[in-house]
Amino acid sequence: QVQLVESGGGLLQAGDSLRLSCKISRATFNSYDMGWFRQAPGKEREFVAGISLSGRNIDYADSVKGRFTISRDNALTTMYLQMNSLRPEDTAVYFCAAMRNIYSRTVHYWGRGTQVTVSS
């Protein structure tokens, strides 16, 4: 059974840091590139960061480069998104995604999302 379960969202102030986690079923974790997307109110869902199955290839949206770090823990079958220097424009629901390829960004499975709200 495919499972992607996000956690770690919250209400923060500008400049704060936060780490999101996504617990992934093992078969899915061992088969897919993984990534984070986000969707702000009234906007389309957008790519945030992606990490390949091997962990060797990583890609970020320009808006988060230098502030966010994606990683994956093979033993825990968990993916993380470390978010630093948060801005109000980072406010969104953040989704974990299983992708065939981080550069094509074609998503095969989605998590349900976790809310991140950043106040100024």
PDB file of C-alpha atoms in Angstrom:
ATOM      1  CA  GLN A   1       0.000   0.000   0.000  1.00  0.00           C
ATOM      2  CA  VAL A   2       1.346   3.405  -0.961  1.00  0.00           C
ATOM      3  CA  GLN A   3       1.551   5.797   1.967  1.00  0.00           C
ATOM      4  CA  LEU A   4       3.030   9.269   2.175  1.00  0.00           C
ATOM      5  CA  VAL A   5       2.331  11.024   5.461  1.00  0.00           C
ATOM      6  CA  GLU A   6       3.554  14.544   6.096  1.00  0.00           C
ATOM      7  CA  SER A   7       4.134  16.100   9.489  1.00  0.00           C
ATOM      8  CA  GLY A   8       5.805  19.109  11.052  1.00  0.00           C
ATOM      9  CA  GLY A   9       3.746  22.023   9.790  1.00  0.00           C
ATOM     10  CA  GLY A  10       2.863  24.932  11.999  1.00  0.00           C
ATOM     11  CA  LEU A  11       2.471  28.645  12.598  1.00  0.00           C
ATOM     12  CA  LEU A  12       5.716  30.595  12.581  1.00  0.00           C
ATOM     13  CA  GLN A  13       7.130  34.082  12.239  1.00  0.00           C
ATOM     14  CA  ALA A  14       9.284  35.422   9.446  1.00  0.00           C
ATOM     15  CA  GLY A  15      12.886  34.322   9.884  1.00  0.00           C
ATOM     16  CA  ASP A  16      12.016  31.147  11.760  1.00  0.00           C
ATOM     17  CA  SER A  17      13.068  27.636  10.791  1.00  0.00           C
ATOM     18  CA  LEU A  18      10.998  24.485  10.456  1.00  0.00           C
ATOM     19  CA  ARG A  19      11.568  20.905   9.396  1.00  0.00           C
ATOM     20  CA  LEU A  20       8.891  18.963   7.574  1.00  0.00           C
ATOM     21  CA  SER A  21       8.919  15.177   7.494  1.00  0.00           C
ATOM     22  CA  CYS A  22       7.282  12.714   5.153  1.00  0.00           C
ATOM     23  CA  LYS A  23       7.062   9.083   6.197  1.00  0.00           C
ATOM     24  CA  ILE A  24       6.849   6.888   3.112  1.00  0.00           C
ATOM     25  CA  SER A  25       5.967   3.239   2.681  1.00  0.00           C
ATOM     26  CA  ARG A  26       9.119   1.270   1.988  1.00  0.00           C
ATOM     27  CA  ALA A  27       8.222  -0.015  -1.451  1.00  0.00           C
ATOM     28  CA  THR A  28       7.424   3.485  -2.611  1.00  0.00           C
ATOM     29  CA  PHE A  29      10.504   4.970  -0.999  1.00  0.00           C
ATOM     30  CA  ASN A  30      12.731   2.433  -2.735  1.00  0.00           C
ATOM     31  CA  SER A  31      11.156   2.964  -6.150  1.00  0.00           C
ATOM     32  CA  TYR A  32      10.715   6.679  -6.690  1.00  0.00           C
ATOM     33  CA  ASP A  33      12.405  10.001  -6.688  1.00  0.00           C
ATOM     34  CA  MET A  34      10.756  12.121  -4.009  1.00  0.00           C
ATOM     35  CA  GLY A  35       9.860  15.739  -3.710  1.00  0.00           C
ATOM     36  CA  TRP A  36       8.012  18.533  -1.995  1.00  0.00           C
ATOM     37  CA  PHE A  37       5.386  20.727  -3.567  1.00  0.00           C
ATOM     38  CA  ARG A  38       3.330  23.528  -2.066  1.00  0.00           C
ATOM     39  CA  GLN A  39       0.063  25.253  -2.754  1.00  0.00           C
ATOM     40  CA  ALA A  40      -0.808  28.694  -1.451  1.00  0.00           C
ATOM     41  CA  PRO A  41      -4.422  29.902  -1.291  1.00  0.00           C
ATOM     42  CA  GLY A  42      -5.682  30.828  -4.723  1.00  0.00           C
ATOM     43  CA  LYS A  43      -2.541  29.594  -6.449  1.00  0.00           C
ATOM     44  CA  GLU A  44      -1.520  26.508  -8.357  1.00  0.00           C
ATOM     45  CA  ARG A  45       0.510  23.794  -6.727  1.00  0.00           C
ATOM     46  CA  GLU A  46       4.199  24.382  -7.355  1.00  0.00           C
ATOM     47  CA  PHE A  47       7.404  22.393  -7.145  1.00  0.00           C
ATOM     48  CA  VAL A  48       9.632  23.191  -4.166  1.00  0.00           C
ATOM     49  CA  ALA A  49      12.387  20.578  -4.080  1.00  0.00           C
ATOM     50  CA  GLY A  50      13.204  17.108  -5.321  1.00  0.00           C
ATOM     51  CA  ILE A  51      15.693  14.370  -4.471  1.00  0.00           C
ATOM     52  CA  SER A  52      16.526  11.350  -6.571  1.00  0.00           C
ATOM     53  CA  LEU A  53      16.217   7.748  -5.452  1.00  0.00           C
ATOM     54  CA  SER A  54      19.960   7.592  -4.910  1.00  0.00           C
ATOM     55  CA  GLY A  55      20.048  10.944  -3.154  1.00  0.00           C
ATOM     56  CA  ARG A  56      22.763  12.152  -5.504  1.00  0.00           C
ATOM     57  CA  ASN A  57      20.588  14.483  -7.571  1.00  0.00           C
ATOM     58  CA  ILE A  58      18.752  17.361  -5.949  1.00  0.00           C
ATOM     59  CA  ASP A  59      16.767  20.204  -7.450  1.00  0.00           C
ATOM     60  CA  TYR A  60      15.183  23.292  -5.928  1.00  0.00           C
ATOM     61  CA  ALA A  61      12.806  25.979  -7.048  1.00  0.00           C
ATOM     62  CA  ASP A  62      14.596  29.284  -7.407  1.00  0.00           C
ATOM     63  CA  SER A  63      12.416  30.790  -4.689  1.00  0.00           C
ATOM     64  CA  VAL A  64      13.797  28.462  -2.011  1.00  0.00           C
ATOM     65  CA  LYS A  65      17.407  27.940  -3.104  1.00  0.00           C
ATOM     66  CA  GLY A  66      19.802  28.690  -0.283  1.00  0.00           C
ATOM     67  CA  ARG A  67      17.028  28.546   2.336  1.00  0.00           C
ATOM     68  CA  PHE A  68      15.531  25.050   2.046  1.00  0.00           C
ATOM     69  CA  THR A  69      17.304  21.694   2.158  1.00  0.00           C
ATOM     70  CA  ILE A  70      15.776  18.395   1.092  1.00  0.00           C
ATOM     71  CA  SER A  71      17.071  15.047   2.333  1.00  0.00           C
ATOM     72  CA  ARG A  72      16.019  11.432   2.658  1.00  0.00           C
ATOM     73  CA  ASP A  73      16.796   8.806   5.283  1.00  0.00           C
ATOM     74  CA  ASN A  74      16.880   5.334   3.796  1.00  0.00           C
ATOM     75  CA  ALA A  75      16.730   3.527   7.133  1.00  0.00           C
ATOM     76  CA  LEU A  76      13.654   5.438   8.255  1.00  0.00           C
ATOM     77  CA  THR A  77      12.116   5.707   4.771  1.00  0.00           C
ATOM     78  CA  THR A  78      11.513   9.337   5.545  1.00  0.00           C
ATOM     79  CA  MET A  79      12.085  12.485   3.545  1.00  0.00           C
ATOM     80  CA  TYR A  80      12.717  15.860   5.105  1.00  0.00           C
ATOM     81  CA  LEU A  81      12.513  19.492   4.143  1.00  0.00           C
ATOM     82  CA  GLN A  82      14.538  21.815   6.318  1.00  0.00           C
ATOM     83  CA  MET A  83      13.206  25.334   5.852  1.00  0.00           C
ATOM     84  CA  ASN A  84      15.243  28.276   7.110  1.00  0.00           C
ATOM     85  CA  SER A  85      14.717  32.026   6.903  1.00  0.00           C
ATOM     86  CA  LEU A  86      11.023  31.531   6.336  1.00  0.00           C
ATOM     87  CA  ARG A  87       9.044  34.292   4.651  1.00  0.00           C
ATOM     88  CA  PRO A  88       5.331  35.070   4.602  1.00  0.00           C
ATOM     89  CA  GLU A  89       5.288  34.034   0.940  1.00  0.00           C
ATOM     90  CA  ASP A  90       6.286  30.520   2.028  1.00  0.00           C
ATOM     91  CA  THR A  91       2.832  30.144   3.551  1.00  0.00           C
ATOM     92  CA  ALA A  92       1.166  27.163   1.882  1.00  0.00           C
ATOM     93  CA  VAL A  93       0.094  23.592   2.261  1.00  0.00           C
ATOM     94  CA  TYR A  94       3.178  21.471   1.676  1.00  0.00           C
ATOM     95  CA  PHE A  95       2.772  18.125  -0.063  1.00  0.00           C
ATOM     96  CA  CYS A  96       5.077  15.159  -0.204  1.00  0.00           C
ATOM     97  CA  ALA A  97       5.246  13.508  -3.621  1.00  0.00           C
ATOM     98  CA  ALA A  98       6.624  10.370  -5.217  1.00  0.00           C
ATOM     99  CA  MET A  99       7.933  11.151  -8.682  1.00  0.00           C
ATOM    100  CA  ARG A 100       9.358   9.111 -11.491  1.00  0.00           C
ATOM    101  CA  ASN A 101      11.965  11.810 -12.102  1.00  0.00           C
ATOM    102  CA  ILE A 102      12.705  15.004 -10.214  1.00  0.00           C
ATOM    103  CA  TYR A 103      13.353  16.931 -13.427  1.00  0.00           C
ATOM    104  CA  SER A 104      10.177  15.882 -15.239  1.00  0.00           C
ATOM    105  CA  ARG A 105       8.317  16.452 -11.957  1.00  0.00           C
ATOM    106  CA  THR A 106       5.646  13.978 -12.930  1.00  0.00           C
ATOM    107  CA  VAL A 107       4.011  12.953  -9.679  1.00  0.00           C
ATOM    108  CA  HIS A 108       2.702   9.450  -9.217  1.00  0.00           C
ATOM    109  CA  TYR A 109       1.576   9.682  -5.601  1.00  0.00           C
ATOM    110  CA  TRP A 110       0.710  12.527  -3.252  1.00  0.00           C
ATOM    111  CA  GLY A 111       0.542  12.910   0.477  1.00  0.00           C
ATOM    112  CA  ARG A 112      -2.325  14.802   2.065  1.00  0.00           C
ATOM    113  CA  GLY A 113      -0.297  17.856   2.965  1.00  0.00           C
ATOM    114  CA  THR A 114       0.702  19.829   6.021  1.00  0.00           C
ATOM    115  CA  GLN A 115      -0.008  23.518   6.577  1.00  0.00           C
ATOM    116  CA  VAL A 116       2.820  25.990   7.036  1.00  0.00           C
ATOM    117  CA  THR A 117       1.852  29.548   7.945  1.00  0.00           C
ATOM    118  CA  VAL A 118       4.454  32.289   8.248  1.00  0.00           C
ATOM    119  CA  SER A 119       3.451  35.640   9.694  1.00  0.00           C
ATOM    120  CA  SER A 120       5.349  38.875   9.150  1.00  0.00           C
TER     121      SER A 120
END
